[in-house]
Coordinates of C-alpha atoms and ligand atoms in Angstrom, one line a residue:
M1 CA 0.0 0.0 0.0
P2 CA 1.4 3.2 -0.9
E3 CA 2.1 5.7 1.9
T4 CA 2.0 9.0 -0.1
F5 CA 0.0 10.5 -2.7
P6 CA 2.7 12.8 -4.3
S7 CA 0.5 14.3 -6.9
L8 CA -2.3 15.5 -4.6
N9 CA -2.5 18.6 -2.3
P10 CA -1.2 18.4 1.2
S11 CA -4.6 18.5 2.9
L12 CA -6.3 15.9 0.6
R13 CA -3.1 13.9 1.0
A14 CA -3.2 14.0 4.9
W15 CA -6.8 13.0 4.9
L16 CA -6.2 9.9 2.4
Q17 CA -3.2 8.7 4.6
A18 CA -5.4 8.7 7.6
G19 CA -8.1 7.0 5.9
A20 CA -5.9 4.3 4.5
A21 CA -4.3 3.5 7.6
H22 CA -7.9 2.8 9.3
F23 CA -9.3 1.1 6.4
R24 CA -6.2 -1.0 5.5
P25 CA -6.9 -1.7 1.6
E26 CA -4.8 -3.9 -0.4
N27 CA -4.3 -1.2 -3.2
I28 CA -5.2 2.2 -3.7
V29 CA -6.3 3.9 -7.1
V30 CA -6.6 7.8 -7.3
C31 CA -9.2 8.1 -10.1
D32 CA -8.5 10.4 -12.9
G33 CA -12.0 10.0 -14.9
S34 CA -10.5 8.8 -18.0
E35 CA -11.9 6.4 -20.6
A36 CA -8.9 3.9 -19.9
E37 CA -9.7 3.9 -16.3
R38 CA -13.4 3.1 -17.0
E39 CA -12.3 0.2 -19.2
R40 CA -10.0 -1.1 -16.7
I41 CA -12.5 -1.2 -13.9
Q42 CA -15.4 -2.6 -16.3
S43 CA -13.2 -5.5 -17.5
A44 CA -12.1 -6.2 -13.8
M45 CA -15.8 -6.3 -12.8
V46 CA -16.9 -8.4 -15.9
G47 CA -14.0 -10.7 -15.2
D48 CA -15.0 -11.5 -11.5
G49 CA -18.6 -11.5 -12.5
T50 CA -20.0 -8.5 -10.7
L51 CA -20.9 -6.7 -13.9
I52 CA -22.9 -8.3 -16.6
P53 CA -22.2 -7.1 -20.2
L54 CA -25.5 -6.6 -22.2
D55 CA -25.8 -7.4 -25.9
P56 CA -23.3 -5.3 -27.6
Q57 CA -25.3 -5.0 -30.9
T58 CA -28.5 -3.5 -29.2
Q59 CA -27.0 -2.2 -25.9
P60 CA -23.5 -1.0 -26.8
R61 CA -21.0 -0.4 -23.7
S62 CA -24.0 -1.0 -21.3
F63 CA -24.0 -3.4 -18.3
L64 CA -26.2 -4.9 -15.5
Y65 CA -25.3 -4.7 -11.9
R66 CA -27.1 -6.7 -9.0
T67 CA -27.0 -5.5 -5.6
D68 CA -27.4 -7.5 -2.5
P69 CA -31.1 -8.5 -2.2
S70 CA -31.1 -6.6 1.3
D71 CA -29.6 -3.3 -0.1
V72 CA -32.0 -2.1 -2.9
A73 CA -33.1 1.2 -1.7
R74 CA -32.4 4.1 0.4
T75 CA -32.5 3.3 4.3
E76 CA -33.9 6.3 6.0
H77 CA -33.9 4.7 9.5
L78 CA -30.2 4.1 9.2
T79 CA -29.5 7.6 7.9
F80 CA -28.1 10.0 10.6
I81 CA -27.4 13.8 11.3
C82 CA -24.5 14.0 13.4
S83 CA -24.5 17.6 15.0
D84 CA -23.4 18.6 18.6
D85 CA -26.8 19.8 19.4
R86 CA -29.7 17.2 18.8
D87 CA -32.2 20.1 18.2
D88 CA -30.0 21.1 15.1
A89 CA -31.1 17.7 13.5
G90 CA -34.7 18.4 14.2
P91 CA -37.8 16.2 14.5
T92 CA -37.6 14.7 11.0
N93 CA -34.1 13.6 11.2
N94 CA -32.4 10.6 13.0
W95 CA -29.7 12.1 15.2
M96 CA -26.3 10.7 16.4
S97 CA -23.9 12.5 18.6
P98 CA -20.5 12.8 17.0
A99 CA -19.1 11.2 20.0
E100 CA -21.5 8.1 19.6
A101 CA -20.6 8.2 15.9
R102 CA -16.9 7.6 16.9
T103 CA -17.4 4.9 19.2
R104 CA -20.2 3.1 17.4
V105 CA -19.6 3.6 13.6
W106 CA -15.9 4.3 13.2
P107 CA -14.7 1.1 14.3
L108 CA -16.7 -0.6 11.7
F109 CA -14.3 1.1 9.2
E110 CA -11.2 -0.5 10.8
G111 CA -9.8 -2.9 8.3
A112 CA -13.0 -2.7 6.4
M113 CA -11.1 -2.6 3.0
R114 CA -8.9 -5.4 3.6
G115 CA -8.3 -7.4 0.4
R116 CA -10.2 -4.7 -1.5
T117 CA -9.0 -1.7 -3.6
M118 CA -9.5 1.7 -2.1
Y119 CA -10.6 4.1 -4.9
V120 CA -10.2 7.9 -4.4
V121 CA -12.7 9.6 -6.5
P122 CA -12.5 13.4 -6.7
Y123 CA -15.7 14.9 -8.3
L124 CA -17.0 18.2 -9.1
L125 CA -20.7 19.1 -8.4
G126 CA -21.9 21.7 -10.9
P127 CA -20.6 23.0 -14.3
V128 CA -17.1 23.4 -14.9
G129 CA -15.9 27.0 -14.0
S130 CA -19.0 28.0 -12.1
I131 CA -18.6 29.9 -9.0
Y132 CA -21.4 27.8 -7.7
S133 CA -19.7 24.4 -8.1
R134 CA -18.2 22.4 -5.3
V135 CA -15.6 19.7 -5.0
G136 CA -16.1 16.3 -3.1
V137 CA -13.7 13.5 -2.6
Q138 CA -15.4 10.2 -2.1
I139 CA -13.3 7.2 -0.8
T140 CA -14.9 4.0 -1.6
D141 CA -14.2 0.2 -2.1
S142 CA -16.9 -0.5 -4.6
P143 CA -16.1 -0.1 -8.2
Y144 CA -19.4 0.0 -9.1
V145 CA -19.9 3.1 -7.3
V146 CA -16.8 4.5 -9.3
L147 CA -18.3 3.8 -12.6
S148 CA -21.6 5.4 -11.4
L149 CA -20.0 8.5 -10.1
R150 CA -18.2 8.7 -13.3
I151 CA -21.6 9.1 -15.0
M152 CA -23.3 11.1 -12.3
T153 CA -20.5 13.8 -11.7
R154 CA -17.7 15.5 -13.5
M155 CA -15.2 13.0 -12.0
G156 CA -11.4 13.0 -11.8
R157 CA -8.9 15.4 -13.1
V158 CA -11.3 18.3 -13.6
A159 CA -12.4 18.2 -10.0
L160 CA -8.9 18.2 -8.8
Q161 CA -8.2 21.2 -11.0
H162 CA -11.2 22.9 -9.3
L163 CA -9.8 22.1 -5.9
G164 CA -6.2 23.4 -6.6
A165 CA -4.3 23.8 -3.3
G166 CA -7.5 24.3 -1.3
D167 CA -8.9 22.4 1.5
D168 CA -12.7 23.1 0.6
F169 CA -13.9 19.8 -0.3
V170 CA -16.4 17.6 1.2
R171 CA -15.1 14.3 2.6
G172 CA -16.9 11.2 2.0
I173 CA -15.7 7.7 3.2
H174 CA -17.8 4.8 1.9
S175 CA -17.3 1.1 2.5
L176 CA -19.4 -1.9 1.6
G177 CA -18.4 -3.3 4.9
D178 CA -20.1 -6.7 5.2
L179 CA -23.3 -5.4 3.6
H180 CA -25.4 -6.5 6.7
P181 CA -28.2 -4.2 7.6
D182 CA -27.4 -4.4 11.2
R183 CA -24.0 -2.7 10.3
R184 CA -25.3 -0.3 8.0
F185 CA -25.0 3.5 8.7
I186 CA -25.0 6.5 6.6
L187 CA -23.8 9.4 8.8
H188 CA -23.5 13.2 8.1
F189 CA -21.4 15.8 9.8
P190 CA -22.8 19.2 8.3
A191 CA -20.5 21.3 10.5
E192 CA -17.3 19.4 9.3
A193 CA -18.7 18.6 5.7
E194 CA -18.0 14.9 6.1
I195 CA -20.0 11.9 5.3
W196 CA -19.5 8.3 6.5
S197 CA -21.3 5.4 4.9
I198 CA -21.0 1.6 5.6
G199 CA -22.7 -1.6 4.8
S200 CA -24.5 -0.4 1.7
G201 CA -23.6 -0.3 -2.1
Y202 CA -27.0 1.3 -3.2
G203 CA -28.0 4.5 -4.8
G204 CA -28.2 7.4 -2.3
N205 CA -26.6 5.4 0.5
A206 CA -23.4 4.7 -1.6
L207 CA -23.0 7.4 -4.3
L208 CA -22.2 10.1 -1.7
S209 CA -22.2 13.0 -4.2
K210 CA -26.0 12.7 -4.7
K211 CA -28.3 12.9 -1.6
C212 CA -25.5 12.9 1.1
H213 CA -23.4 15.6 -0.4
A214 CA -25.5 17.6 -2.7
L215 CA -28.3 17.9 -0.4
R216 CA -27.8 17.0 3.2
I217 CA -24.4 18.8 3.5
E218 CA -25.0 21.6 0.9
S219 CA -28.5 22.3 2.5
A220 CA -26.8 23.3 5.6
R221 CA -24.1 25.2 3.8
A222 CA -26.7 26.9 1.7
R223 CA -28.5 28.1 4.9
R224 CA -25.2 29.8 6.0
E225 CA -24.5 31.3 2.7
G226 CA -28.0 32.4 1.8
W227 CA -29.1 30.0 -1.1
L228 CA -31.1 26.7 -1.5
A229 CA -30.2 23.1 -2.1
E230 CA -33.2 21.4 -3.2
H231 CA -34.6 17.9 -4.3
M232 CA -35.9 19.4 -7.6
L233 CA -35.9 18.9 -11.3
I234 CA -34.9 21.9 -13.6
L235 CA -37.0 22.2 -16.8
G236 CA -36.9 24.8 -19.6
I237 CA -40.1 25.2 -21.4
T238 CA -40.6 27.3 -24.7
S239 CA -44.2 28.2 -25.9
P240 CA -45.3 28.3 -29.5
A241 CA -45.0 32.0 -29.1
R242 CA -41.2 31.5 -28.4
V243 CA -41.6 32.5 -24.7
T244 CA -39.1 30.4 -22.5
H245 CA -39.6 29.9 -18.8
Y246 CA -37.5 27.7 -16.5
V247 CA -39.2 25.9 -13.7
A248 CA -37.9 23.8 -10.7
A249 CA -40.0 21.3 -9.3
A250 CA -39.8 19.3 -6.0
F251 CA -41.6 15.8 -6.0
P252 CA -40.7 13.2 -3.5
S253 CA -38.6 10.2 -4.6
A254 CA -40.2 8.2 -7.5
C255 CA -43.0 10.7 -7.9
G256 CA -42.2 11.8 -11.4
K257 CA -39.0 14.3 -11.4
T258 CA -37.1 12.6 -14.3
N259 CA -40.4 12.1 -16.2
L260 CA -41.3 15.7 -16.0
A261 CA -37.8 16.9 -16.7
M262 CA -37.8 15.2 -20.2
L263 CA -41.6 15.2 -21.2
V264 CA -42.6 15.2 -24.8
P265 CA -45.3 17.7 -25.0
T266 CA -48.5 16.5 -26.6
L267 CA -49.6 20.0 -27.5
P268 CA -48.1 21.3 -30.8
G269 CA -45.5 23.9 -30.9
W270 CA -44.1 23.4 -27.4
T271 CA -40.5 22.5 -26.8
I272 CA -38.4 21.6 -23.6
D273 CA -34.9 21.7 -22.3
T274 CA -33.9 19.2 -19.8
V275 CA -31.4 20.9 -17.1
G276 CA -31.7 18.6 -14.4
D277 CA -33.8 15.7 -13.1
D278 CA -33.1 15.4 -9.2
I279 CA -31.2 18.0 -7.6
C280 CA -31.2 21.8 -7.9
W281 CA -29.0 24.5 -6.5
M282 CA -30.5 28.1 -6.4
H283 CA -28.7 31.2 -5.8
P284 CA -30.3 34.7 -5.6
G285 CA -28.9 36.7 -8.7
A286 CA -27.8 40.4 -9.2
D287 CA -31.2 40.8 -11.2
G288 CA -33.4 39.8 -8.2
R289 CA -34.2 36.2 -9.6
L290 CA -33.2 32.7 -8.4
W291 CA -30.8 31.2 -10.7
A292 CA -30.4 27.4 -10.7
I293 CA -27.8 25.0 -11.6
N294 CA -28.0 21.1 -11.6
P295 CA -25.0 19.7 -9.7
E296 CA -25.2 16.5 -11.3
C297 CA -24.4 15.6 -15.1
G298 CA -26.1 12.1 -15.0
M299 CA -29.5 10.6 -14.2
F300 CA -30.0 7.9 -11.7
G301 CA -33.6 7.1 -12.9
V302 CA -36.4 4.8 -11.9
A303 CA -36.7 2.1 -14.6
P304 CA -40.2 0.5 -13.9
G305 CA -42.8 2.6 -15.7
T306 CA -40.4 4.0 -18.0
G307 CA -41.3 2.9 -21.6
P308 CA -41.7 4.2 -25.2
K309 CA -45.3 5.5 -24.4
T310 CA -44.6 7.1 -21.1
N311 CA -41.2 8.5 -21.5
P312 CA -39.7 8.1 -25.1
N313 CA -36.9 10.5 -24.5
A314 CA -35.8 8.2 -21.6
V315 CA -35.8 5.2 -23.9
R316 CA -33.7 7.3 -26.4
A317 CA -31.3 8.1 -23.8
L318 CA -30.8 4.5 -23.0
R319 CA -29.4 3.5 -26.2
H320 CA -25.9 2.9 -25.1
D321 CA -23.4 3.7 -22.2
V322 CA -25.9 2.8 -19.5
I323 CA -25.5 0.9 -16.1
Y324 CA -28.5 -0.8 -15.1
T325 CA -29.1 -1.9 -11.5
N326 CA -31.5 -4.5 -10.5
V327 CA -33.5 -4.6 -13.7
A328 CA -34.6 -8.1 -15.2
L329 CA -32.5 -9.8 -18.0
R330 CA -34.0 -11.3 -21.3
R331 CA -32.1 -14.1 -22.9
G332 CA -29.7 -12.6 -25.4
G333 CA -28.7 -9.7 -23.1
R334 CA -31.4 -7.2 -23.3
P335 CA -32.6 -5.4 -20.1
W336 CA -36.1 -5.6 -19.2
W337 CA -38.4 -4.0 -16.5
E338 CA -42.3 -3.6 -16.1
G339 CA -43.5 -1.0 -18.4
L340 CA -40.8 -1.2 -21.1
S341 CA -42.3 -3.6 -23.6
K342 CA -44.5 -6.6 -24.3
L343 CA -42.9 -9.9 -23.6
E344 CA -43.4 -13.1 -25.7
H345 CA -45.9 -15.4 -23.8
G346 CA -44.2 -18.0 -21.9
E347 CA -40.6 -16.1 -22.3
V348 CA -38.2 -16.7 -19.5
L349 CA -36.1 -14.1 -18.0
D350 CA -33.6 -13.7 -15.2
D351 CA -35.3 -11.6 -12.6
W352 CA -33.6 -8.7 -10.7
R353 CA -31.8 -11.2 -8.4
G354 CA -30.7 -13.5 -11.4
S355 CA -33.3 -16.3 -10.7
P356 CA -35.6 -17.6 -13.6
W357 CA -38.6 -15.8 -14.0
V358 CA -41.6 -16.7 -16.5
T359 CA -44.1 -14.3 -17.9
G360 CA -47.2 -14.0 -16.0
K361 CA -45.7 -14.5 -12.6
A362 CA -47.1 -12.3 -10.0
S363 CA -44.0 -10.8 -8.5
P364 CA -42.3 -8.3 -10.6
A365 CA -39.2 -9.3 -12.8
A366 CA -37.3 -6.0 -12.1
H367 CA -37.2 -4.6 -8.5
P368 CA -39.6 -1.7 -8.2
N369 CA -36.7 0.7 -7.4
A370 CA -34.5 -0.7 -10.3
R371 CA -32.5 2.1 -12.0
F372 CA -30.6 3.3 -15.0
T373 CA -27.6 5.3 -14.7
V374 CA -26.9 7.4 -17.8
P375 CA -25.3 10.7 -18.8
L376 CA -27.5 13.6 -18.9
Q377 CA -26.1 14.6 -22.4
Q378 CA -27.5 11.4 -23.9
C379 CA -31.1 12.8 -23.3
P380 CA -32.2 14.1 -26.5
T381 CA -33.8 17.2 -24.8
A382 CA -30.8 18.1 -22.8
S383 CA -29.6 21.1 -24.9
G384 CA -26.3 21.7 -22.9
T385 CA -27.8 24.4 -20.6
F386 CA -26.9 22.0 -17.8
D387 CA -23.2 23.0 -18.3
A388 CA -24.0 26.8 -18.2
P389 CA -21.8 28.1 -15.2
E390 CA -24.4 30.9 -14.5
G391 CA -27.4 28.5 -14.6
V392 CA -30.7 29.2 -15.6
P393 CA -33.4 31.9 -14.2
I394 CA -36.4 30.1 -12.4
S395 CA -39.8 31.6 -13.1
A396 CA -41.9 29.1 -11.2
I397 CA -41.3 26.5 -8.3
L398 CA -43.6 23.4 -8.3
F399 CA -44.4 21.4 -5.4
G400 CA -46.1 17.9 -5.9
G401 CA -46.8 14.5 -4.6
R402 CA -48.6 11.3 -5.0
R403 CA -52.1 11.9 -3.8
A404 CA -55.0 9.5 -4.7
R405 CA -57.4 12.1 -3.2
V406 CA -57.6 15.7 -1.8
A407 CA -55.1 17.6 -3.7
P408 CA -56.3 18.9 -7.1
L409 CA -54.3 18.7 -10.3
I410 CA -52.9 22.2 -9.8
Y411 CA -53.2 25.3 -7.6
E412 CA -51.0 28.4 -7.1
A413 CA -50.0 29.9 -3.8
R414 CA -51.1 33.4 -3.1
N415 CA -47.5 34.5 -2.5
W416 CA -43.9 33.5 -1.5
A417 CA -45.0 32.9 2.3
H418 CA -48.0 31.2 1.3
G419 CA -46.0 29.0 -1.2
V420 CA -43.5 28.2 1.7
Y421 CA -46.6 27.0 3.6
V422 CA -47.8 24.9 0.5
G423 CA -44.4 23.3 0.3
A424 CA -43.8 22.8 4.1
T425 CA -47.4 21.0 4.2
L426 CA -46.5 18.8 1.2
V427 CA -48.0 15.2 1.6
S428 CA -47.2 12.2 -0.7
E429 CA -47.6 8.4 -0.6
T430 CA -44.4 6.5 0.1
T431 CA -42.8 4.7 -2.7
A432 CA -40.1 1.9 -3.5
A433 CA -37.3 4.5 -3.4
A434 CA -36.8 4.0 0.2
T435 CA -37.2 0.7 2.3
G436 CA -40.5 0.6 4.2
D437 CA -44.2 0.4 3.4
V438 CA -45.2 1.8 0.0
G439 CA -48.5 3.8 -0.6
V440 CA -48.8 5.5 2.8
P441 CA -49.4 9.2 2.9
R442 CA -46.6 11.1 4.7
Q443 CA -45.7 14.6 5.4
D444 CA -42.7 15.5 3.2
P445 CA -42.1 19.3 3.1
M446 CA -40.6 20.3 -0.1
A447 CA -39.9 16.7 -0.8
M448 CA -36.8 17.2 1.3
V449 CA -37.6 15.2 4.6
P450 CA -35.0 12.8 3.9
F451 CA -32.6 14.9 2.6
C452 CA -32.6 18.1 4.8
G453 CA -29.2 18.2 6.7
Y454 CA -30.6 20.3 9.5
N455 CA -33.7 21.3 11.4
M456 CA -36.6 21.8 9.2
G457 CA -38.1 24.5 11.3
D458 CA -34.9 26.5 10.5
Y459 CA -35.2 25.3 6.8
F460 CA -38.7 26.8 6.4
A461 CA -37.4 30.2 8.2
H462 CA -34.4 30.1 5.5
W463 CA -37.0 29.6 2.8
L464 CA -39.0 32.6 4.0
K465 CA -35.8 34.8 4.3
V466 CA -34.6 33.9 0.7
G467 CA -38.0 34.8 -0.8
K468 CA -38.0 38.2 1.2
S469 CA -34.7 39.2 -0.4
L470 CA -35.9 38.5 -4.0
P471 CA -37.4 41.3 -5.9
R472 CA -38.3 38.8 -8.6
A473 CA -39.2 35.8 -6.7
P474 CA -40.5 32.7 -8.4
R475 CA -44.3 32.0 -8.4
I476 CA -45.3 28.8 -6.5
F477 CA -47.6 26.1 -7.5
H478 CA -48.7 22.7 -6.3
V479 CA -49.4 19.8 -8.6
N480 CA -50.8 16.2 -8.3
W481 CA -50.7 14.0 -11.4
F482 CA -51.8 10.9 -9.2
R483 CA -55.5 11.7 -8.2
T484 CA -57.7 8.6 -8.7
D485 CA -61.2 7.9 -9.3
A486 CA -63.4 5.5 -7.1
S487 CA -62.2 2.5 -9.0
G488 CA -58.5 3.4 -8.4
R489 CA -57.8 4.7 -11.9
Y490 CA -55.6 7.7 -12.4
L491 CA -57.9 10.6 -13.4
W492 CA -55.1 12.5 -15.2
P493 CA -53.2 11.0 -18.3
G494 CA -49.9 12.5 -16.8
F495 CA -46.5 12.3 -18.7
G496 CA -46.6 14.3 -22.1
D497 CA -49.8 15.7 -21.3
N498 CA -48.5 17.4 -18.2
I499 CA -47.7 20.3 -20.7
R500 CA -51.3 21.2 -20.5
V501 CA -50.6 22.0 -16.7
L502 CA -47.4 23.8 -17.6
Q503 CA -49.4 25.9 -20.2
W504 CA -51.7 27.2 -17.4
I505 CA -48.6 28.0 -15.5
F506 CA -47.5 30.2 -18.5
D507 CA -50.9 31.8 -18.6
R508 CA -50.7 32.7 -14.8
L509 CA -47.3 34.3 -15.4
S510 CA -48.3 36.3 -18.5
G511 CA -51.6 37.4 -16.6
K512 CA -53.7 35.7 -19.3
A513 CA -55.5 33.1 -16.8
S514 CA -57.4 34.5 -13.9
G515 CA -58.0 31.3 -12.1
Q516 CA -60.3 30.9 -9.3
E517 CA -59.9 31.7 -5.7
T518 CA -60.2 28.9 -3.2
P519 CA -59.1 28.6 0.5
I520 CA -56.1 26.5 -0.7
G521 CA -55.0 28.9 -3.3
V522 CA -56.0 29.7 -6.9
V523 CA -57.1 26.7 -9.2
P524 CA -57.8 26.7 -13.0
R525 CA -61.2 27.5 -14.4
Q526 CA -62.1 24.4 -16.1
E527 CA -62.1 26.4 -19.5
E528 CA -58.5 27.6 -18.8
L529 CA -57.1 24.1 -19.0
D530 CA -56.6 23.0 -22.5
V531 CA -57.9 19.3 -22.7
E532 CA -58.6 19.0 -26.3
G533 CA -58.0 15.6 -27.7
L534 CA -58.0 14.0 -24.2
D535 CA -60.6 11.4 -23.4
L536 CA -61.6 13.4 -20.3
S537 CA -65.1 14.1 -19.5
P538 CA -66.3 17.3 -18.0
D539 CA -67.2 15.6 -14.8
R540 CA -63.7 13.9 -14.4
L541 CA -62.0 17.4 -15.2
R542 CA -64.3 18.9 -12.3
E543 CA -63.1 16.0 -10.0
L544 CA -59.6 16.8 -10.8
L545 CA -59.8 20.4 -10.1
A546 CA -62.0 20.0 -7.0
V547 CA -61.4 21.2 -3.5
D548 CA -63.3 19.7 -1.0
R549 CA -63.9 21.5 2.2
E550 CA -64.3 18.7 4.5
A551 CA -61.3 16.9 3.1
W552 CA -59.3 19.9 3.3
S553 CA -60.4 20.7 6.7
Q554 CA -59.1 17.3 7.9
E555 CA -55.8 17.7 6.0
T556 CA -55.4 21.2 7.6
R557 CA -55.8 19.7 11.0
R558 CA -53.3 17.0 10.4
V559 CA -50.9 19.6 8.8
G560 CA -51.4 21.8 12.1
E561 CA -50.1 18.8 14.3
F562 CA -47.1 18.2 12.0
L563 CA -46.2 21.8 12.1
R564 CA -46.5 21.9 15.8
S565 CA -43.8 19.1 16.1
F566 CA -41.2 21.9 15.2
G567 CA -42.1 23.8 18.4
D568 CA -40.6 27.1 18.6
R569 CA -38.6 26.6 15.5
L570 CA -41.4 27.0 13.5
P571 CA -41.4 30.4 12.0
S572 CA -44.5 32.6 13.0
A573 CA -45.2 33.3 9.4
L574 CA -46.1 29.5 8.9
R575 CA -48.2 29.7 12.0
N576 CA -50.1 32.7 10.6
E577 CA -50.7 30.8 7.0
Q578 CA -51.8 27.9 9.0
A579 CA -54.4 30.0 11.1
V580 CA -55.5 31.8 7.6
Q581 CA -56.2 28.5 6.0
V582 CA -58.2 27.2 8.9
K583 CA -60.3 30.5 8.8
R584 CA -60.7 30.4 4.9
L585 CA -61.9 26.7 5.3
L586 CA -64.4 27.7 7.8
L587 CA -65.9 30.6 5.8
A588 CA -66.1 28.7 2.5
A589 CA -69.2 27.0 1.1
S590 CA -69.0 23.2 1.1
H591 CA -68.4 23.2 -2.6
L592 CA -65.6 25.3 -3.2
N593 CA -65.3 25.3 -7.1
Ligands
LIG601 P1 -36.3 9.8 -7.8 O1 -35.2 9.5 -8.9 O2 -36.5 8.6 -6.7 O3 -36.1 10.9 -7.2 O4 -37.7 9.6 -8.6 P2 -38.5 10.8 -9.7 O5 -39.1 11.8 -8.8 O6 -37.4 11.1 -10.6 O7 -39.7 9.8 -10.3 P3 -39.7 9.3 -11.8 O8 -39.8 10.4 -12.7 O9 -38.5 8.4 -12.1 O10 -41.2 8.5 -11.8 C1 -41.2 7.5 -10.8 C2 -42.5 6.6 -11.3 O11 -43.7 7.5 -11.5 C3 -42.1 6.0 -12.7 O12 -42.7 4.7 -12.6 C4 -43.0 6.8 -13.7 O13 -43.5 6.1 -14.7 C5 -44.1 7.3 -12.7 N1 -44.6 8.7 -13.3 C6 -43.9 9.8 -13.4 N2 -44.7 10.7 -14.1 C7 -45.8 10.4 -14.0 C8 -47.2 10.9 -14.3 O14 -47.2 12.1 -14.9 N3 -48.4 10.1 -14.3 C9 -48.2 8.9 -13.7 N4 -49.3 8.3 -13.7 N5 -47.1 8.2 -13.4 C10 -46.0 9.0 -13.5
LIG602 C1 -34.2 9.4 -4.5 O1 -34.5 8.3 -3.8 O2 -34.8 10.5 -4.6 C2 -33.3 9.1 -5.7 C3 -32.6 7.8 -5.7 O3 -33.2 10.0 -6.3 S1 -31.3 7.7 -4.4 O4 -29.9 8.3 -5.3 O5 -31.1 6.4 -4.1 O6 -31.5 8.8 -3.5
LIG603 MN1 -34.6 11.9 -6.1

């Protein structure tokens, strides 16, 4: 094992030396991000059977990776914020004292890399040359993580160039450990800008650049510095009149960000520009607007449900150079998942675990949280704006979730403070992106409950403060593509037809649509929504836009309890918004619109 890293800057070198002494790897590789390095790692993994090459004719340079069956999604109950004061983590985070982290978790790293290679992965979050970009260095003993980070981030030499002689980088240590859930921990030290992750090789648990760094660590830094690090897609939309607006949208995990970020509009003359599909950093600009960059340059997208009808742009992006995780495999080396294509009757596949699976079997062939990892530039609607150092100006922010009932298709907040209340009271049904029950409604403010690195009461206050400082703050909307009828069918077609909802947002921004006031905000008048060509009766449209007083009164009571859990950290402005909503609902007629 080499004792020095002659080419690296002294603070990085010292940290790596201390790490290597504790983890005791057999080899150390400092990654440069080159094509040759990628090929070396790939062929070693193909050689030892951990990476399965797909059909080179139809899936060039694409591979399947299977994770341990106990390690298939983020594990929020094993994810902790390690701050000195428990209150700084807040009621929505797990907390561990730094002292306990040292006695309980640090020893798990001792000798954890024995017999393995320790990869040192420098990465840049954000465009090259942007003043908003940040450097991280992840130590990992998983070659799959290295290949994934190479797609998700600007990795290697370019990151070291950004760092230069400086000390300002986020330190991430990651080891697969023994992959046992009892010895799995994902710890964050926001004050030290450090991440420790052990016992998982999956997604946000292991690609530390993503949720751990770009959200949990950076949200805490953003609060100190006056900007916002959010779980949002970034999308540019151009109307037939050639007006362009950029929007950012926060939906919880597996609730439609990647899909909305690359929709194929079903209305003629509209075009889109995919800037980001998961994470968004927004800074107040000199012009009084919020400017957004995507810290990532790849997508780690949900495979099931992605097909030529629902998301043709994703299917096109997946033509080559993809790493698939936990999808099924057709004989002949083509990947498959529920919603991709029709199988032949009686066709036998390997399921996500590698066991034989026959069409018609009740359990899915692909894991419900199976993913594709692919460079953003392979998305046909990514025009390169994601590389712009200054980012894009945001006209509207959307909050949304999966709600079978209650939440209408779209409504607009009355102003910024009300919009923060709408975001803070977001409810969505849980999905397979995290372990635990699926389909249970939960409070997920700004879709950030799993990702906020500090007390969310303070986070709400920060949102209010940022908005106050903006002369041209974005307008705030709430959307719900997932409302169902009595038989459980989606009322709204979704996907490409979501452009119809975006069109209403354009009409609100230009002043063309007056909408209709309700106690929860402004909803479209039925005639303001273009539903031409849809198989949608006026009754169903009415149901989609309905705001039911009884349902909303119950909802608002539950929301009140949730907000009270923040105690005196809850900003008084949100307490006021809550009181206003209660009052408006009391005064309203039972049929609100
Ligand atoms: P994360 O990567 O976990 O943060 O997820 P995401 O928010 O990017 O969700 P994604 O776009 O990958 O969608 C998750 C699931 O929701 C997929 O199975 C999609 O097919 C489905 N979905 C996305 N958009 C819509 C929509 O407009 N309508 C319906 N019915 N389903 C949708
Ligand atoms: C999410 O769960 O919101 C994701 C996938 O984007 S992961 O990277 O696993 O967090
Ligand atoms: Mn996500």
